[in-house]
Coordinates of C-alpha atoms in Angstrom, one line a residue:
Chain R
X14 CA -8.2 28.5 -16.8
X15 CA -4.7 29.4 -15.6
X16 CA -2.7 25.8 -16.0
X17 CA -1.6 25.9 -12.2
X18 CA -5.1 26.6 -10.8
X19 CA -6.4 23.9 -13.3
X20 CA -3.5 21.5 -11.5
X21 CA -5.3 22.1 -8.1
X22 CA -8.7 21.6 -9.4
X23 CA -7.8 18.6 -11.2
X24 CA -6.0 17.1 -8.0
X25 CA -8.7 18.0 -5.5
X26 CA -12.0 17.6 -7.5
X27 CA -11.5 16.2 -11.5
X28 CA -8.9 13.3 -10.5
X29 CA -9.1 13.0 -6.6
X30 CA -6.8 10.4 -5.8
X31 CA -9.0 9.0 -3.2
X32 CA -12.4 8.9 -4.6
X33 CA -12.0 8.9 -8.1
X34 CA -8.6 7.3 -8.9
X35 CA -8.8 5.0 -5.8
X36 CA -4.8 5.4 -5.2
X37 CA -2.7 4.8 -2.0
X38 CA -5.4 2.1 -0.7
X39 CA -3.2 1.1 2.1
X40 CA -2.9 4.4 4.2
X41 CA -6.6 4.9 3.4
X42 CA -7.7 2.2 5.0
X43 CA -4.9 2.0 8.2
X44 CA -4.5 5.5 9.3
X45 CA -8.4 6.9 9.1
X46 CA -9.1 5.6 12.5
X47 CA -9.7 9.3 13.4
X48 CA -9.7 12.7 11.6
X49 CA -6.8 13.9 13.1
X50 CA -4.9 10.9 12.0
X51 CA -6.2 11.0 8.6
X52 CA -5.4 14.6 8.2
X53 CA -1.9 14.2 9.5
X54 CA -1.3 11.4 7.0
X55 CA -2.5 13.4 4.0
X56 CA -0.8 16.3 5.0
X57 CA 2.5 14.8 5.5
X58 CA 2.1 12.8 2.2
X59 CA 1.5 16.3 0.6
X60 CA 4.7 17.7 1.9
X61 CA 6.5 14.7 0.3
X62 CA 4.6 14.7 -2.8
X63 CA 5.2 18.5 -3.4
X64 CA 8.9 17.9 -3.0
X65 CA 9.2 14.9 -4.8
X66 CA 7.4 16.3 -7.7
X67 CA 9.8 19.4 -7.8
X68 CA 13.0 17.6 -7.3
X69 CA 12.1 14.8 -10.0
X70 CA 10.9 17.6 -12.5
X71 CA 14.2 19.5 -12.0
X72 CA 16.1 16.4 -12.4
X73 CA 13.9 15.2 -15.3
X74 CA 16.6 15.9 -18.2
X75 CA 19.4 14.8 -15.7
X76 CA 18.0 11.2 -14.6
X77 CA 18.7 8.5 -17.3
X78 CA 15.5 6.7 -18.9
X79 CA 16.6 3.1 -17.6
X80 CA 17.6 4.0 -14.1
X81 CA 14.6 6.4 -13.5
X82 CA 12.6 4.4 -11.3
X83 CA 15.4 3.5 -8.9
X84 CA 16.1 7.3 -8.9
X85 CA 13.1 8.7 -7.7
X86 CA 12.5 5.9 -5.3
X87 CA 16.0 7.2 -3.6
X88 CA 14.5 10.8 -3.9
X89 CA 11.2 10.1 -2.6
X90 CA 12.9 7.9 0.6
X91 CA 15.2 10.3 1.4
X92 CA 12.1 12.8 1.7
X93 CA 10.2 10.5 3.4
X94 CA 12.8 10.1 6.0
X95 CA 13.1 13.7 6.7
X96 CA 9.5 13.9 7.0
X97 CA 9.6 11.0 9.8
X98 CA 12.4 12.7 11.8
X99 CA 10.5 16.4 11.7
X100 CA 7.3 14.6 13.1
X101 CA 9.1 12.6 15.4
X102 CA 11.0 15.7 16.9
X103 CA 7.9 18.1 16.6
X104 CA 4.8 15.9 16.5
X105 CA 5.4 13.2 18.9
X106 CA 1.7 12.0 19.3
X107 CA 1.1 11.7 15.7
X108 CA 4.4 10.1 14.4
X109 CA 3.2 7.6 17.5
X110 CA -0.3 6.9 16.1
X111 CA 0.9 6.4 12.4
X112 CA 3.9 4.4 13.1
X113 CA 4.9 2.3 10.4
X114 CA 2.7 4.0 7.7
X115 CA 5.0 7.1 7.7
X116 CA 7.8 5.5 6.0
X117 CA 5.7 3.5 4.1
X118 CA 4.6 6.6 2.0
X119 CA 7.8 5.6 0.0
X120 CA 5.7 2.9 -1.7
X121 CA 2.7 4.8 -1.9
X122 CA 1.5 4.6 -5.2
X123 CA 0.3 7.9 -5.7
X124 CA 4.0 9.6 -5.3
X125 CA 5.8 7.2 -7.7
X126 CA 2.5 7.8 -10.0
X127 CA 2.7 11.3 -10.5
X128 CA 6.4 11.5 -10.5
X129 CA 6.1 8.9 -13.7
X130 CA 3.0 10.5 -14.9
X131 CA 3.4 14.0 -14.3
X132 CA 6.7 15.2 -13.2
X133 CA 9.1 13.5 -15.1
X134 CA 7.4 15.4 -18.2
X135 CA 6.5 19.0 -17.0
X136 CA 8.5 21.9 -15.8
X137 CA 8.9 22.2 -11.9
X138 CA 6.3 25.2 -11.4
X139 CA 3.3 23.3 -12.7
X140 CA 4.7 20.0 -11.3
X141 CA 4.8 21.7 -7.5
X142 CA 1.0 22.8 -8.2
X143 CA 0.3 19.0 -9.2
X144 CA 1.7 17.8 -6.3
X145 CA -0.5 20.6 -4.2
X146 CA -3.4 19.7 -6.1
X147 CA -2.8 15.7 -5.5
X148 CA -1.9 15.9 -2.0
X149 CA -4.9 18.3 -1.1
X150 CA -7.1 15.9 -2.6
X151 CA -5.6 12.8 -0.8
X152 CA -5.6 14.9 2.3
X153 CA -9.6 15.8 1.9
X154 CA -10.0 12.0 1.2
X155 CA -8.5 10.7 4.1
X156 CA -10.0 13.4 6.8
X157 CA -13.4 12.7 5.2
X158 CA -13.3 9.0 5.7
X159 CA -11.7 9.6 9.1
X160 CA -14.6 12.1 10.0
X161 CA -17.3 9.3 9.1
X162 CA -15.4 6.7 11.2
X163 CA -14.8 8.5 14.0
X164 CA -18.5 9.7 14.4
X165 CA -19.8 6.5 14.1
X166 CA -17.0 4.6 15.9
X167 CA -16.0 6.9 18.7
X168 CA -18.9 9.6 18.5
X169 CA -16.4 12.5 18.6
X170 CA -15.1 15.1 15.6
X171 CA -11.6 15.9 15.9
X172 CA -11.4 14.4 19.4
X173 CA -14.2 16.7 20.4
X174 CA -17.4 14.4 21.9
X175 CA -20.4 15.5 19.7
X176 CA -22.9 12.7 19.7
X177 CA -22.1 10.8 22.8
X178 CA -23.9 14.0 24.6
X179 CA -27.1 13.5 23.1
X180 CA -27.5 9.6 23.6
X181 CA -25.6 8.0 20.9
X182 CA -23.7 4.7 21.7
X183 CA -20.8 4.6 19.3
X184 CA -20.3 1.6 17.1
X185 CA -16.6 0.7 18.3
X186 CA -16.2 -1.7 15.3
X187 CA -15.8 1.1 12.8
X188 CA -12.6 2.7 14.4
X189 CA -11.2 -1.2 14.1
X190 CA -9.8 -2.8 11.2
X191 CA -13.2 -4.1 9.5
X192 CA -14.8 -0.7 10.0
X193 CA -12.2 0.8 7.3
X194 CA -13.1 -1.9 4.6
X195 CA -16.7 -1.4 5.1
X196 CA -16.9 2.7 4.9
X197 CA -14.3 2.3 1.8
X198 CA -16.9 -0.4 0.5
X199 CA -20.0 2.1 0.9
X200 CA -17.5 4.4 -0.5
X201 CA -16.7 2.9 -3.6
X202 CA -20.5 2.0 -4.0
X203 CA -21.4 5.7 -3.7
X204 CA -19.1 6.7 -6.3
X205 CA -20.2 4.1 -8.9
X206 CA -23.6 5.7 -8.6
X207 CA -21.8 9.1 -9.3
X208 CA -20.3 7.7 -12.0
X209 CA -23.1 6.5 -13.7
X210 CA -24.7 9.7 -13.4
X211 CA -22.0 11.6 -14.8
X212 CA -21.4 9.5 -17.5
X213 CA -25.5 9.6 -18.5
X214 CA -25.0 13.3 -18.3
X215 CA -22.0 13.0 -20.8
X216 CA -19.2 14.2 -18.7
X217 CA -17.5 10.9 -17.5
X218 CA -15.3 11.0 -14.5
X219 CA -11.5 9.7 -14.7
X220 CA -11.5 5.9 -14.2
X221 CA -9.9 4.4 -11.1
X222 CA -6.2 3.9 -12.0
X223 CA -4.4 1.5 -9.6
X224 CA -4.4 -1.9 -8.2
X225 CA -8.3 -1.8 -7.1
X226 CA -9.3 -1.5 -10.6
X227 CA -7.2 -4.1 -12.1
X228 CA -6.3 -1.8 -14.8
X229 CA -2.7 -2.1 -15.0
X230 CA -2.3 -0.2 -18.2
X231 CA -2.9 3.3 -16.8
X232 CA -1.0 2.8 -13.5
X233 CA 1.7 5.1 -13.0
X234 CA 3.6 2.3 -11.0
X235 CA 2.9 -0.1 -14.1
X236 CA 7.0 -0.1 -14.6
X237 CA 7.8 -1.6 -11.3
X238 CA 5.0 -3.9 -10.3
X239 CA 3.8 -7.4 -9.8
X240 CA 0.4 -7.1 -9.9
X241 CA 0.8 -6.1 -13.8
X242 CA 2.3 -9.2 -14.8
X243 CA -0.3 -11.2 -13.2
X244 CA -3.1 -9.0 -15.1
X245 CA -1.5 -9.6 -18.5
X246 CA -1.5 -13.6 -17.5
X247 CA -5.2 -13.7 -16.5
X248 CA -6.7 -14.4 -19.7
X249 CA -4.2 -17.3 -20.3
X250 CA -5.1 -18.7 -16.9
X251 CA -8.9 -18.3 -18.1
X252 CA -8.0 -20.8 -20.8
X253 CA -6.4 -23.3 -19.0
X254 CA -9.0 -23.4 -16.3
X255 CA -11.7 -24.0 -18.9
X256 CA -10.2 -26.7 -21.0
X257 CA -11.2 -29.4 -18.8
X258 CA -14.7 -28.7 -19.3
X259 CA -14.2 -29.1 -23.0
Chain V
X4 CA 11.5 -21.3 20.7
X5 CA 8.1 -20.5 22.7
X6 CA 8.9 -17.1 21.7
X7 CA 9.3 -18.0 17.9
X8 CA 6.0 -20.0 17.8
X9 CA 4.2 -16.8 19.6
X10 CA 5.7 -14.5 16.8
X11 CA 4.5 -16.7 14.0
X12 CA 1.2 -17.5 15.3
X13 CA 0.9 -14.0 16.1
X14 CA 1.8 -12.3 12.8
X15 CA 0.4 -14.9 10.6
X16 CA -3.5 -15.3 12.1
X17 CA -3.9 -12.8 15.0
X18 CA -2.6 -9.5 13.2
X19 CA -3.3 -10.7 9.9
X20 CA -0.9 -8.5 7.5
X21 CA -3.5 -7.9 5.1
X22 CA -6.7 -8.0 7.4
X23 CA -5.8 -6.0 10.6
X24 CA -2.7 -4.2 9.5
X25 CA -3.8 -3.0 6.0
X26 CA -0.3 -4.0 4.0
X27 CA -0.5 -5.4 0.8
X28 CA -3.9 -4.2 0.0
X29 CA -3.5 -3.7 -3.4
X30 CA -2.6 -7.4 -4.7
X31 CA -4.9 -8.4 -2.2
X32 CA -7.9 -6.5 -4.0
X33 CA -6.2 -6.8 -7.4
X34 CA -4.8 -10.4 -8.0
X35 CA -7.6 -12.4 -6.1
X36 CA -10.0 -13.3 -8.8
X37 CA -8.7 -16.8 -9.1
X38 CA -7.4 -19.3 -6.5
X39 CA -4.9 -20.2 -9.1
X40 CA -3.1 -17.1 -9.6
X41 CA -4.1 -15.8 -6.0
X42 CA -1.9 -18.8 -4.6
X43 CA 0.8 -18.1 -6.9
X44 CA 1.3 -14.2 -5.8
X45 CA 1.1 -15.9 -2.4
X46 CA 3.6 -18.0 -3.1
X47 CA 6.1 -15.8 -4.5
X48 CA 5.5 -13.1 -1.5
X49 CA 6.3 -15.9 1.1
X50 CA 9.6 -16.4 -1.1
X51 CA 10.4 -12.7 -1.2
X52 CA 9.6 -11.5 2.2
X53 CA 11.3 -14.2 3.7
X54 CA 14.3 -13.9 2.0
X55 CA 14.4 -9.9 2.3
X56 CA 13.7 -10.2 5.9
X57 CA 17.0 -12.2 6.0
X58 CA 18.9 -9.7 4.3
X59 CA 17.3 -6.6 5.8
X60 CA 18.1 -8.1 9.3
X61 CA 21.9 -8.6 8.3
X62 CA 22.3 -5.2 6.8
X63 CA 20.7 -3.7 9.6
X64 CA 22.7 -5.5 12.6
X65 CA 26.3 -5.9 10.6
X66 CA 26.1 -2.3 9.0
X67 CA 23.6 0.2 9.7
X68 CA 23.6 -0.5 13.5
X69 CA 27.2 -1.9 13.7
X70 CA 28.7 -1.4 17.3
X71 CA 32.1 -0.4 16.0
X72 CA 30.4 2.4 13.9
X73 CA 28.3 3.8 16.5
X74 CA 31.3 3.5 18.8
X75 CA 33.2 5.9 16.4
X76 CA 30.2 8.2 16.4
X77 CA 28.9 7.1 13.0
X78 CA 25.1 6.2 13.6
X79 CA 23.7 5.0 10.3
X80 CA 20.4 3.7 11.4
X81 CA 18.4 6.7 10.0
X82 CA 19.1 5.6 6.6
X83 CA 17.2 2.4 7.1
X84 CA 14.5 3.3 4.6
X85 CA 16.4 4.0 1.7
X86 CA 18.6 1.2 2.3
X87 CA 15.8 -1.1 2.8
X88 CA 13.8 -0.3 -0.2
X89 CA 16.9 -0.3 -2.5
X90 CA 17.8 -3.2 -1.3
X91 CA 14.3 -5.1 -1.8
X92 CA 14.4 -3.6 -5.0
X93 CA 17.5 -5.2 -6.2
X94 CA 17.1 -8.4 -4.3
X95 CA 13.9 -9.3 -6.0
X96 CA 15.8 -8.9 -9.5
X97 CA 18.4 -10.7 -8.4
X98 CA 16.3 -13.6 -7.0
X99 CA 14.6 -13.5 -10.4
X100 CA 18.0 -14.0 -12.4
X101 CA 19.5 -16.6 -9.9
X102 CA 16.0 -18.7 -10.1
X103 CA 16.0 -18.4 -14.1
X104 CA 19.8 -20.1 -13.9
X105 CA 19.6 -22.7 -11.4
X106 CA 15.8 -23.2 -10.6
X107 CA 13.7 -23.2 -13.6
X108 CA 11.2 -25.2 -12.6
X109 CA 10.6 -23.1 -9.1
X110 CA 11.2 -20.0 -11.7
X111 CA 8.2 -21.1 -14.3
X112 CA 5.7 -21.2 -11.3
X113 CA 7.0 -17.8 -9.7
X114 CA 8.4 -15.7 -12.6
X115 CA 5.1 -13.6 -13.6
X116 CA 4.7 -12.6 -9.7
X117 CA 8.4 -12.0 -9.3
X118 CA 9.4 -8.8 -11.0
X119 CA 9.8 -6.3 -8.5
X120 CA 7.2 -6.8 -5.6
X121 CA 9.2 -3.6 -4.2
X122 CA 5.9 -1.8 -4.3
X123 CA 4.2 -4.3 -2.2
X124 CA 4.2 -2.3 1.0
X125 CA 4.0 -5.8 3.1
X126 CA 7.8 -6.3 2.1
X127 CA 9.1 -3.2 3.3
X128 CA 6.6 -3.0 6.3
X129 CA 8.1 -6.2 7.3
X130 CA 11.6 -4.8 7.2
X131 CA 10.8 -1.7 8.9
X132 CA 8.7 -3.6 11.7
X133 CA 11.6 -6.1 12.4
X134 CA 13.8 -2.7 13.5
X135 CA 10.7 -1.2 15.1
X136 CA 10.3 -4.6 17.4
X137 CA 13.9 -5.2 17.9
X138 CA 13.9 -8.8 16.7
X139 CA 17.2 -10.6 16.1
X140 CA 17.9 -12.0 12.5
X141 CA 16.1 -15.9 13.3
X142 CA 12.6 -13.8 15.0
X143 CA 12.9 -11.6 11.9
X144 CA 13.2 -14.3 9.3
X145 CA 10.3 -16.1 11.4
X146 CA 8.1 -13.2 11.6
X147 CA 8.8 -12.5 7.6
X148 CA 7.7 -16.0 6.8
X149 CA 4.9 -15.7 9.0
X150 CA 3.5 -12.5 8.0
X151 CA 3.6 -13.7 4.5
X152 CA 2.0 -17.0 5.5
X153 CA -0.8 -14.6 6.7
X154 CA -0.9 -12.8 3.2
X155 CA -1.2 -16.3 1.6
X156 CA -3.7 -17.3 3.8
X157 CA -5.9 -14.2 3.3
X158 CA -5.7 -13.8 -0.5
X159 CA -6.3 -17.4 -1.1
X160 CA -9.5 -17.2 1.1
X161 CA -10.4 -14.3 -0.6
X162 CA -10.0 -15.7 -4.4
X163 CA -12.0 -18.7 -3.1
X164 CA -14.9 -16.3 -1.8
X165 CA -14.8 -14.2 -5.1
X166 CA -14.9 -17.2 -7.3
X167 CA -18.2 -18.1 -5.7
X168 CA -19.5 -14.4 -5.7
X169 CA -19.4 -14.4 -9.5
X170 CA -22.4 -16.4 -9.3
X171 CA -24.3 -14.4 -6.7
X172 CA -26.9 -11.6 -7.4
X173 CA -25.2 -8.4 -6.3
X174 CA -26.7 -5.1 -6.5
X175 CA -25.9 -3.1 -9.4
X176 CA -23.9 -0.1 -7.3
X177 CA -22.2 -2.8 -5.2
X178 CA -20.3 -4.9 -8.2
X179 CA -16.6 -5.0 -8.4
X180 CA -14.8 -3.6 -6.0
X181 CA -17.5 -2.6 -3.6
X182 CA -18.6 -6.1 -2.9
X183 CA -15.0 -7.3 -2.6
X184 CA -14.3 -4.7 0.1
X185 CA -17.3 -6.0 2.2
X186 CA -16.3 -9.6 2.0
X187 CA -12.9 -8.1 3.2
X188 CA -14.7 -6.3 6.0
X189 CA -16.2 -9.8 7.1
X190 CA -13.3 -12.0 6.7
X191 CA -11.6 -9.2 9.2
X192 CA -14.2 -9.6 11.7
X193 CA -13.8 -13.3 11.7
X194 CA -9.8 -12.9 12.0
X195 CA -10.6 -10.9 15.0
X196 CA -12.0 -13.6 16.8
X197 CA -8.5 -14.7 17.0
X198 CA -7.4 -11.8 18.9
X199 CA -7.9 -13.6 22.0
X200 CA -5.6 -16.2 21.4
X201 CA -2.1 -14.5 22.6

């Protein structure tokens, strides 16, 4: 398979950031109260991801290893600022709906994770396709979760009334905060079944990386994260906790 | 004074940072296995967010949004995302070095949780929200402290529940993260009960 097509497939299906890798959980939970918000957030993240992958890949030989994290952060933060102002100018209503989560794309672990694990090691063209693949995978994930929540919680699809006409009473809690957790919980449970099946077939899915799994070793952010130190410390805490019982 | 109390109660309980604003989900799910570690993480977050909301408040008021510069036609407020994230990143490193030198005992209890809470979106979220809500520096610090206290409450409660869940018989597909998310959902419903308070 062509390497660029392979990157797209990898991002959208094989290592889908929402369903398989479980990255970027904050926006996944926060902005999916409707499909259109999920789509908007996903696409703005995609734009930032493509540009940041391109720039970081271009500068990968110039940026000294010691200061690479701050350098990546500056690049990503500048791009996010640009996207934020573009949205304020041209997509006013979406910008209001997403609010503080647009500038918070800076700390989305997908972006720094891809920068660290792919763009900093590969030439620009594959990096762009990696960004497109991962971004579209994230967009799909957010849109699907948004659709589920919108159908159940408001009875609409992309703001078009669908279920309301046939006498369905919307379960409002699904578009409120608890609904986000519940939908994600069932999604994770569903993925557990899929994971099990794929393992039995001999083609295991990629493991969740990111904080949700507690697997800090494979996380792109591991160079700059608090959780890591805690996870390493965990066995030690076990020993001290068990001591009094002995 | 009444304003400050309203801000504090509102951000700590009514609009809980984790359960209704979804900031800091990563440590909330990842570091909530034991009450001890959860309390340590919560303490470190309170410490960092309180300091960072003070520093970012100062920087925003006196550098980015400086009336003198604005009267000269230089409006730097658009730089806030870049400046805040860099300030927070370096601040955490600086706080770590300072504590190591001058308060070794506090450092020992917080050190594992301190190295770069930068990626914790709650820290940046608080700094940006202070600007959005137009808080002055005192209000910003109170807001930051209360938000972090809300994080502390949520993560410690979650760790307590997770320690009990360990002994329960959970369907196989829901083991691990899924049951934690269901728990978070129920906690979130419980916290919605506070929403009529303010």
